[in-house]
Amino acid sequence: MLVRVRSKEGTHRIEVNLTDDIIILRNKIAAELKIIDPSTITVSDQPNAGAMPMDSLSGKTLGELNVKHGDLLYVGFAEAAPAPTTNKTSTVVQDAVDDYLDSQTGLIKRDKDAKFCKHASNGMCDYCMPLEPFDPAYLEEHKIKSMSFHAYLRKLGAHEKKQGTNYLTLPSLEEPSYKVKTNCSSGHPPWPASICTKCQPSAITLQRQTFRIVDHVEFADGTIIDKFIDYWRTTGLQRFGYMYGRYEPYSEVPLGIKAVVEVIYEPPQEGDSEGLKLDSPIEGEKRADEMAAACGLQRVGMIYTDLTDDGTGNGTVLCKRHIDSYFFSSQECQFAAVMQQKYPNATKYSSTGSFGSKFVTCIISGNEEKENNIGVSSYQVSNTCVGMVDADIVEPSVEPGIMRVKEPTSERYIPEVFFKYKNEYNLVVQKDAKPSFPVEYLLVNATHGFPVKPAPMFSSANSFAIENRVGQFVQDAGKLHRHLQSGKLVDLASDFHFLLFVRSMGVLNDNDEMTLLVRVALLHKEEDAQQLEHTPGWQTLMSILKESAGSSSHGGGSSSGGASGGASAIAPWTCRHCTFLNTHGDENCEMCGLPMG
């Protein structure tokens, strides 16, 4: 019989017998595709999902595996087998949560069933034996929409490779690539001059991703959301921010991961009642990343508002996102795909060292289930979506819930795209995704919540002004001076926005004094605060703030305007263009070079 085999090298036909061991098929595939190491070959009956090492099926015939004449199998393999003595995992640094979950069995324990279990207390049977973390009945019973990433690894058998010396011997994870290969081995001119079945991407069949990299988003304290929304409540303008935190195990999902959000950094932006525009954020984001890293945090996602007051005066908002409109627009899908590709998830179970992303997107909007009160929704887009955006295959539609497939051009190759759905007869049918398809095929839902007993990293009762806000919200030296006079330093320093603003002034030494200030913020030790107050940098900062306060009280100038008056020459001024706090009296900003006035 003939079996069709589809890989990144194209589609091939292999002649085999029903009684042949699958290893015979594996060897014929290796010979046909000129694969150096046949042990790296994986097989699946679905594209980009459920791939299993062919070696793990050794001893089973094709007939036993239900492989029939004309069947289409999808295979993957490593381009070149690494030397057996080389452990490539030393070059892949996973997040600590991944290393921890790698060491866990993930099995779901069950108690002895009083009705069906007939064995002794130290025995075990089918009714009480532990379940695998990907058990579909368990996930459905506990309303878990998608299995966790590490449960998905167990389902693929990838976790078993951890006992070996080389993770790349049997690579199970391979991110989809829908670009035309530029180094085709057929010898023809590269695309767009020529193309063949080996270098063209395979057809895409869209389906909901069965796993998610991050299962839950936990805000360390409810005030994090409240402070973020306050700007909209006061101005009516939408707001965007980056979430900084860490990844931890999530016990509500087998082998689950949660993103714990400790702070939201708001980059420079122009807000509007219907949307917003992000300004060039490179320098500010770099400072925020460095400050977060000093606190042991990393960027875990983004968050933004989509709020419209309903006019009732009850504090409720319009519910614009629901089942009859959309939950996540095609434009948001494209933006999320770009950001997830920017922040890849490092893993030892991929031949490239990365697979998917832990970067999450949270939206604050009206919640129909909560009587139009403000609610949070959390999403990721699938690996397929990231691959399609990267290959320039799709584009947003004017209808939010629809994604368009682009038209092919002389320089843009568009593969066939299909999606499956259940028709009115409850039958699964396949449909051409051109010219458009629902965005639901690209979405992965995550849950969100707050801890029962909050213990946030930043616990100052007196909040400092948040960066890059305008009007009465602007950060300046006057606000910093008043903030430091409102209590003890061990309490006041425990505020990320305060730390970021102090560092932006450039007065404290990064290696010693700024590190000490971070210790005060995180550990709340009085001896650290006293040591900091005696450092030259802190005393200089206090002098600058006192001089600035004296200058302002005598009409010497405004903290948000240009320098004027005698004392203002040494007072810090916030640049209206880039919000950098300048500590000199020059007319131009020392960061962006534009006029201060």
XYZ file of C-alpha atoms in Angstrom:
597
model
C 0.000 0.000 0.000
C 1.022 3.673 -0.388
C 1.291 6.078 2.544
C 1.653 9.793 1.953
C 4.216 11.544 4.146
C 4.247 15.340 4.462
C 7.188 17.218 5.979
C 8.995 20.525 5.566
C 10.609 18.920 2.502
C 7.236 18.433 0.794
C 4.949 15.428 0.256
C 6.318 11.958 -0.570
C 4.726 8.553 -1.185
C 6.157 5.553 0.650
C 5.304 1.941 -0.253
C 4.830 -0.341 2.778
C 2.808 -3.350 3.948
C 0.192 -3.507 6.699
C 2.300 -6.086 8.544
C 5.447 -3.907 8.492
C 6.754 -2.605 11.799
C 6.599 1.183 12.014
C 10.398 1.212 12.199
C 10.431 -0.036 8.589
C 8.355 3.001 7.603
C 10.682 5.198 9.635
C 13.755 3.882 7.795
C 12.114 4.348 4.397
C 11.195 7.945 5.325
C 14.789 8.584 6.404
C 16.096 7.201 3.107
C 13.601 9.185 0.998
C 14.212 12.493 2.825
C 17.940 11.877 3.371
C 17.600 12.255 7.146
C 20.943 11.724 8.852
C 19.552 10.547 12.196
C 16.284 8.525 11.819
C 15.800 8.529 15.599
C 14.793 12.209 15.414
C 11.729 11.494 13.243
C 8.349 12.257 14.820
C 4.944 11.380 13.345
C 1.357 12.615 13.709
C -1.924 12.384 11.841
C -2.490 16.127 12.409
C -0.349 19.074 11.287
C 1.574 20.823 14.102
C -0.078 18.777 16.851
C 0.322 15.480 18.696
C 3.675 14.511 17.167
C 5.239 11.381 18.710
C 8.717 9.915 18.226
C 8.448 6.982 15.806
C 10.934 5.041 17.923
C 8.451 5.119 20.830
C 6.036 3.067 18.674
C 8.590 0.373 17.910
C 7.160 -3.154 17.898
C 3.765 -2.136 16.510
C 2.733 -2.866 12.942
C 1.138 -0.299 10.663
C -2.081 -2.292 10.768
C -2.132 -2.185 14.574
C -1.646 1.588 14.383
C -4.611 1.874 11.980
C -2.483 3.186 9.115
C -4.334 2.513 5.857
C -3.675 2.864 2.133
C -3.616 6.540 1.103
C -3.321 7.914 4.650
C -1.492 11.240 5.083
C 1.062 11.376 7.908
C 2.897 14.471 9.118
C 6.524 13.982 10.103
C 9.155 16.179 11.680
C 12.867 15.702 12.199
C 16.034 17.496 13.240
C 18.076 19.038 10.436
C 21.253 17.446 11.780
C 21.836 15.158 14.719
C 24.093 16.662 17.406
C 27.066 14.752 18.714
C 25.859 12.310 21.386
C 28.313 13.641 23.940
C 27.113 17.225 23.579
C 24.396 18.455 25.892
C 22.802 21.401 24.118
C 20.551 22.040 27.110
C 23.390 23.949 28.770
C 22.743 26.765 26.289
C 19.002 26.932 27.039
C 18.136 28.814 30.240
C 14.535 28.086 31.159
C 12.450 30.095 33.611
C 12.724 28.768 37.153
C 9.088 27.655 37.084
C 9.821 25.386 34.106
C 12.770 23.776 35.866
C 10.558 23.152 38.890
C 7.706 21.624 36.869
C 10.208 19.440 35.010
C 10.996 17.795 38.350
C 7.330 17.049 39.151
C 5.477 13.904 38.076
C 2.290 15.820 37.360
C 0.114 12.817 38.254
C -3.319 13.647 39.711
C -3.836 11.606 42.876
C -7.206 9.981 43.557
C -8.577 8.543 46.794
C -9.740 4.955 47.104
C -13.277 4.573 45.724
C -15.527 3.183 48.468
C -17.898 1.596 45.955
C -15.634 0.109 43.276
C -12.209 -0.415 44.903
C -12.044 -3.967 46.373
C -8.343 -4.027 47.268
C -6.494 -3.288 50.490
C -5.492 0.232 51.507
C -2.006 -0.216 50.059
C -3.324 -1.474 46.707
C -4.357 0.308 43.539
C -6.787 -0.282 40.664
C -8.254 1.511 37.653
C -10.696 3.401 39.880
C -8.090 4.999 42.139
C -4.845 5.027 40.172
C -3.451 8.545 39.521
C -4.529 10.327 36.354
C -2.223 11.908 33.829
C -2.162 15.748 33.915
C -3.689 15.830 30.424
C -6.623 13.510 31.211
C -9.532 14.939 29.145
C -12.274 13.808 31.553
C -10.545 15.502 34.496
C -10.038 18.736 32.546
C -13.678 18.799 31.453
C -14.965 18.022 34.941
C -12.954 20.904 36.413
C -13.846 23.272 33.533
C -10.230 23.654 32.407
C -10.448 24.764 28.774
C -6.867 23.902 27.789
C -4.216 21.609 29.212
C -1.085 23.258 30.587
C 2.127 23.435 28.581
C 3.919 20.907 30.793
C 0.922 18.552 30.630
C 1.205 18.846 26.845
C 4.881 17.866 27.119
C 3.884 14.777 29.120
C 1.294 13.873 26.501
C 3.955 14.044 23.788
C 6.327 11.951 25.851
C 8.876 14.753 25.773
C 9.337 14.719 29.541
C 10.746 11.194 29.385
C 13.759 12.505 27.470
C 14.866 14.441 30.531
C 16.461 11.264 31.875
C 18.898 11.207 28.947
C 21.985 13.273 28.257
C 20.735 15.163 25.240
C 17.368 16.872 24.903
C 17.765 17.188 21.126
C 17.945 13.463 20.452
C 14.156 13.320 20.005
C 12.877 16.873 19.530
C 9.101 16.923 20.017
C 8.394 20.641 19.745
C 8.650 22.534 16.501
C 7.114 25.955 15.977
C 5.162 26.353 12.753
C 6.884 28.242 9.954
C 4.870 29.339 6.938
C 7.643 31.151 5.102
C 9.150 29.902 1.846
C 12.506 28.223 2.503
C 15.342 30.226 0.999
C 17.962 27.446 1.095
C 16.094 24.776 -0.860
C 18.210 21.714 -1.688
C 16.590 21.210 -5.115
C 19.048 23.552 -6.808
C 16.571 26.026 -8.320
C 16.828 29.820 -7.933
C 15.478 31.021 -4.572
C 12.019 32.508 -4.116
C 10.534 34.642 -5.621
C 12.342 33.551 -8.811
C 11.272 29.927 -8.350
C 9.536 27.574 -5.911
C 8.995 23.829 -5.488
C 7.188 21.449 -3.147
C 10.254 21.207 -0.922
C 10.562 24.913 -0.189
C 6.931 25.995 -0.199
C 5.064 25.932 3.136
C 2.422 23.279 3.698
C -1.293 23.998 3.773
C -2.598 25.361 7.088
C -5.566 23.785 8.848
C -6.744 26.086 11.630
C -7.922 24.546 14.883
C -8.093 25.657 18.495
C -4.762 25.162 20.260
C -5.205 22.423 22.855
C -2.631 23.760 25.324
C -1.622 27.111 26.762
C 1.780 28.313 27.928
C 0.320 30.434 30.763
C -2.852 29.248 32.491
C -3.635 32.094 34.872
C -2.858 35.775 35.502
C -2.752 36.769 39.166
C -2.598 40.423 40.205
C -0.667 40.601 43.462
C -3.080 43.196 44.830
C -6.366 44.737 43.673
C -4.952 48.261 43.928
C -2.721 47.532 40.919
C -5.812 47.475 38.687
C -7.510 50.333 40.550
C -4.551 52.691 40.082
C -4.382 51.806 36.412
C -8.109 52.472 35.854
C -8.056 55.716 37.886
C -6.570 57.596 34.937
C -9.553 56.651 32.737
C -11.994 57.474 35.535
C -10.528 60.981 35.824
C -9.815 61.813 32.175
C -12.002 59.471 30.110
C -8.903 58.478 28.111
C -7.911 54.870 27.419
C -4.652 53.641 28.939
C -1.964 51.061 28.072
C 0.680 49.464 30.258
C 3.254 46.673 30.456
C 2.876 44.177 33.298
C 5.956 43.198 35.281
C 6.056 40.226 37.607
C 7.196 36.617 37.688
C 6.017 33.117 36.764
C 4.999 30.614 39.416
C 3.343 27.161 39.529
C -0.465 27.301 39.415
C -1.976 24.530 41.515
C -5.531 24.843 40.107
C -4.367 23.355 36.789
C -2.205 20.196 36.611
C 1.383 21.365 36.013
C 0.000 24.857 35.440
C 1.823 28.200 35.290
C 0.574 31.578 36.461
C 1.909 35.056 35.754
C 1.996 37.041 39.014
C 1.733 40.774 38.226
C 3.391 43.099 40.737
C 3.330 46.393 38.840
C 2.101 48.049 35.644
C 4.487 50.409 33.833
C 2.806 52.952 31.556
C 4.965 53.925 28.535
C 4.646 57.300 26.744
C 1.311 57.376 24.904
C -1.415 59.605 23.518
C -4.768 58.542 24.911
C -8.214 59.035 23.395
C -11.735 58.066 24.449
C -11.833 55.402 21.701
C -8.207 54.238 21.618
C -4.609 55.280 22.044
C -1.286 55.643 20.274
C 2.030 54.513 21.736
C 4.942 56.933 21.366
C 8.530 55.838 20.766
C 9.164 54.064 24.094
C 12.663 52.655 23.689
C 14.540 54.624 26.367
C 11.737 54.590 28.930
C 11.063 50.870 28.453
C 14.761 50.113 28.829
C 14.841 51.924 32.180
C 11.689 50.102 33.278
C 13.143 46.712 32.284
C 16.359 47.441 34.178
C 14.488 48.616 37.267
C 12.237 45.548 37.173
C 15.248 43.244 36.805
C 16.850 44.892 39.857
C 13.688 43.934 41.780
C 13.744 40.359 40.463
C 10.870 40.924 38.007
C 10.417 40.550 34.259
C 7.927 41.729 31.659
C 5.092 39.195 31.619
C 2.511 40.873 29.403
C 0.553 43.956 28.455
C -2.737 45.437 29.630
C -5.017 48.145 28.312
C -8.479 49.603 28.827
C -11.458 49.568 26.468
C -13.989 51.399 28.602
C -17.006 53.583 27.834
C -19.203 54.963 30.599
C -22.841 53.934 30.141
C -24.143 57.303 31.345
C -26.157 55.961 34.279
C -23.913 57.526 36.900
C -23.651 54.192 38.732
C -20.022 53.558 37.788
C -21.002 50.931 35.228
C -19.725 50.790 31.656
C -20.940 49.608 28.287
C -20.320 45.937 27.515
C -18.831 46.088 24.012
C -17.196 42.651 23.996
C -19.637 39.742 24.095
C -20.667 36.637 22.174
C -22.660 38.603 19.599
C -19.809 41.012 18.785
C -16.258 39.917 19.614
C -13.998 39.259 22.585
C -10.582 39.893 21.008
C -10.314 41.760 17.704
C -8.232 40.747 14.690
C -6.086 43.851 15.154
C -5.419 42.850 18.764
C -4.526 39.333 17.558
C -1.897 40.767 15.237
C -0.448 43.010 17.976
C -0.383 40.129 20.484
C 1.353 37.879 17.915
C 4.092 40.469 17.372
C 4.637 40.846 21.126
C 4.641 37.084 21.775
C 7.244 36.603 19.080
C 9.328 39.319 20.747
C 9.240 37.398 24.052
C 9.754 33.672 23.231
C 9.406 30.931 25.820
C 12.754 29.209 26.406
C 12.459 25.419 26.622
C 14.788 22.440 26.472
C 12.246 20.409 24.532
C 12.616 22.287 21.258
C 15.383 21.932 18.696
C 15.540 25.740 18.471
C 15.590 26.327 22.239
C 12.217 28.113 22.285
C 8.555 27.309 21.777
C 5.592 29.643 22.124
C 5.573 32.556 24.564
C 4.540 33.320 28.145
C 3.600 36.901 27.197
C -0.092 37.500 28.029
C -2.568 40.209 27.027
C -5.153 41.549 29.501
C -8.086 43.773 28.545
C -10.133 45.863 30.987
C -13.637 46.358 29.637
C -17.321 45.963 30.476
C -18.351 42.539 31.741
C -21.837 41.386 30.752
C -21.850 38.607 33.352
C -21.170 41.151 36.125
C -23.998 43.548 35.197
C -21.756 45.805 33.102
C -19.206 46.311 35.865
C -15.560 46.617 34.905
C -13.862 43.255 34.345
C -10.540 41.829 33.186
C -10.062 39.287 30.372
C -6.790 37.461 29.664
C -5.649 35.985 26.353
C -2.790 34.637 24.308
C -2.774 33.895 20.594
C -1.838 30.468 19.265
C 1.538 29.499 17.839
C -0.202 29.182 14.473
C -1.317 32.819 14.695
C 2.230 33.958 15.497
C 3.567 31.973 12.528
C 0.942 33.377 10.144
C 1.597 36.975 11.213
C 5.355 36.424 10.914
C 4.910 35.056 7.368
C 2.663 38.027 6.421
C -0.245 35.724 5.583
C -3.055 37.479 7.485
C -4.184 41.028 8.198
C -6.879 42.593 10.422
C -10.346 43.147 9.033
C -12.639 46.145 9.491
C -14.950 43.688 11.243
C -13.264 43.071 14.638
C -14.125 39.376 14.927
C -12.804 38.466 11.472
C -9.214 37.939 10.273
C -8.442 38.303 6.568
C -6.110 36.112 4.524
C -3.933 38.303 2.319
C -3.889 38.023 -1.441
C -0.754 36.439 -2.965
C 1.631 38.658 -4.909
C 4.762 38.088 -6.976
C 6.813 38.359 -3.756
C 4.315 37.018 -1.199
C 3.471 33.310 -1.205
C 0.174 32.463 0.509
C -0.376 28.744 1.251
C -3.805 27.133 1.351
C -5.624 27.944 4.608
C -8.590 25.923 5.923
C -10.617 25.791 9.115
C -12.952 23.155 10.518
C -16.332 23.677 12.171
C -19.504 21.794 13.037
C -22.369 22.394 10.638
C -26.112 22.377 11.340
C -26.048 18.556 11.285
C -23.336 18.487 13.995
C -20.804 17.168 11.500
C -17.229 18.435 11.341
C -16.621 19.967 7.918
C -13.642 21.764 6.423
C -13.927 25.182 4.790
C -11.555 27.396 2.836
C -10.419 30.245 5.119
C -10.017 32.643 2.192
C -10.881 35.460 2.157
C -11.535 35.513 5.917
C -12.180 33.404 9.014
C -13.234 33.930 12.696
C -10.486 35.025 15.102
C -11.642 32.395 17.618
C -9.391 29.879 15.852
C -6.364 31.950 16.902
C -7.227 32.570 20.565
C -6.141 30.844 23.771
C -8.064 31.873 26.898
C -6.408 32.248 30.287
C -8.066 32.915 33.635
C -7.277 35.752 36.028
C -7.788 36.582 39.686
C -6.422 37.964 42.941
C -4.841 36.155 45.915
C -6.968 35.442 48.990
C -4.259 36.922 51.212
C -2.449 39.617 49.188
C 1.245 40.075 49.876
C 2.410 42.475 47.147
C 6.080 43.211 46.615
C 5.434 46.976 46.664
C 3.382 47.847 49.734
C 3.730 51.614 50.289
C 0.480 53.086 51.634
C 1.361 56.454 50.071
C 1.423 55.928 46.314
C 3.792 57.974 44.187
C 2.664 59.479 40.877
C 2.720 57.089 37.911
C 5.042 57.822 34.990
C 4.082 59.410 31.656
C 0.770 60.832 32.823
C -0.160 64.435 32.102
C -1.793 67.317 33.966
C -2.213 66.828 37.693
C -0.770 63.300 37.408
C 2.669 64.323 36.105
C 5.785 63.220 37.974
C 8.054 66.050 39.058
C 10.530 67.043 41.750
C 7.809 68.710 43.809
C 5.791 65.513 44.044
C 8.931 63.573 44.948
C 9.765 66.076 47.698
C 6.248 65.916 49.152
C 6.248 62.112 48.896
C 9.454 61.816 50.948
C 8.030 64.147 53.610
C 4.834 62.104 54.035
C 6.299 59.244 56.085
C 9.262 56.966 56.751
C 11.584 55.998 53.933
C 11.239 52.252 54.658
C 7.545 52.576 53.791
C 7.670 55.238 51.076
C 10.391 53.489 49.059
C 8.221 50.398 48.471
C 6.763 51.805 45.233
C 8.023 50.831 41.764
C 7.099 54.177 40.211
C 9.024 55.983 42.957
C 12.104 53.822 42.349
C 11.910 54.367 38.603
C 11.614 58.152 38.956
C 14.493 58.421 41.429
C 16.698 56.367 39.117
C 15.760 58.534 36.117
C 17.169 61.589 37.909
C 20.649 60.064 37.653
C 21.709 61.317 41.094
C 22.149 57.996 42.899
C 24.978 55.675 41.946
C 23.564 52.554 40.252
C 26.096 50.109 41.693
C 25.778 51.050 45.356
C 23.220 53.691 46.271
C 20.429 52.639 43.900
C 20.965 48.992 44.888
C 20.625 50.020 48.519
C 17.393 51.914 47.781
C 15.961 48.775 46.151
C 16.890 46.792 49.287
C 14.992 49.328 51.380
C 11.967 49.015 49.074
C 11.882 45.214 49.148
C 13.129 44.310 52.634
C 11.844 47.312 54.682
C 14.865 47.316 57.009
C 15.428 50.503 58.996
C 19.208 49.975 59.086
C 19.323 49.944 55.280
C 17.333 53.182 55.164
C 19.695 54.856 57.617
C 22.722 53.692 55.643
C 21.191 55.097 52.443
C 20.435 58.477 54.039
C 24.131 58.912 54.837
C 25.355 58.259 51.286
C 26.611 61.203 49.193
C 24.116 60.533 46.407
C 21.077 60.589 48.699
C 22.249 63.790 50.430
C 22.733 65.400 47.008
C 19.219 64.341 46.013
C 17.780 65.870 49.180
C 19.620 69.126 48.495
C 18.254 69.274 44.968
C 14.701 68.635 46.159
C 14.929 71.264 48.908
C 16.329 73.797 46.444
C 13.570 72.947 43.988
C 10.886 73.326 46.664
C 12.314 76.674 47.732
C 12.509 77.827 44.130
C 8.877 76.904 43.480
C 7.597 78.589 46.643
C 9.324 81.870 45.678
C 7.999 81.834 42.109
C 11.275 80.662 40.640
C 9.581 78.445 38.061
C 7.324 75.490 37.462
C 8.435 71.885 37.727
C 6.980 71.176 34.300
C 8.242 74.236 32.498
C 11.566 75.764 31.502
C 14.285 77.100 33.794
C 13.959 80.652 35.058
C 15.076 82.490 38.135
C 18.303 82.169 40.051
C 17.676 78.990 42.048
C 16.045 77.155 39.181
C 19.389 76.576 37.481
C 20.017 73.559 39.705
C 16.382 72.425 40.050
C 15.222 69.318 38.142
C 12.792 69.870 35.271
C 10.642 67.312 33.473
C 10.987 67.439 29.683
C 7.558 67.815 28.048
C 8.755 65.777 25.043
C 10.273 62.641 26.605
C 9.383 63.103 30.341
C 13.067 62.772 31.318
C 13.915 64.573 34.555
C 16.809 66.985 33.888
C 19.025 68.085 36.762
C 20.885 70.892 34.962
C 19.838 74.383 33.902
C 20.369 74.014 30.154
C 17.664 75.094 27.724
C 17.645 71.694 25.959
C 16.831 68.273 27.437
C 19.916 66.145 28.095
C 18.045 63.014 26.935
C 16.240 63.998 23.702
C 18.002 67.324 22.968
C 14.735 69.213 22.398
C 13.943 72.605 24.005
C 12.736 72.321 27.592
C 10.256 75.205 27.318
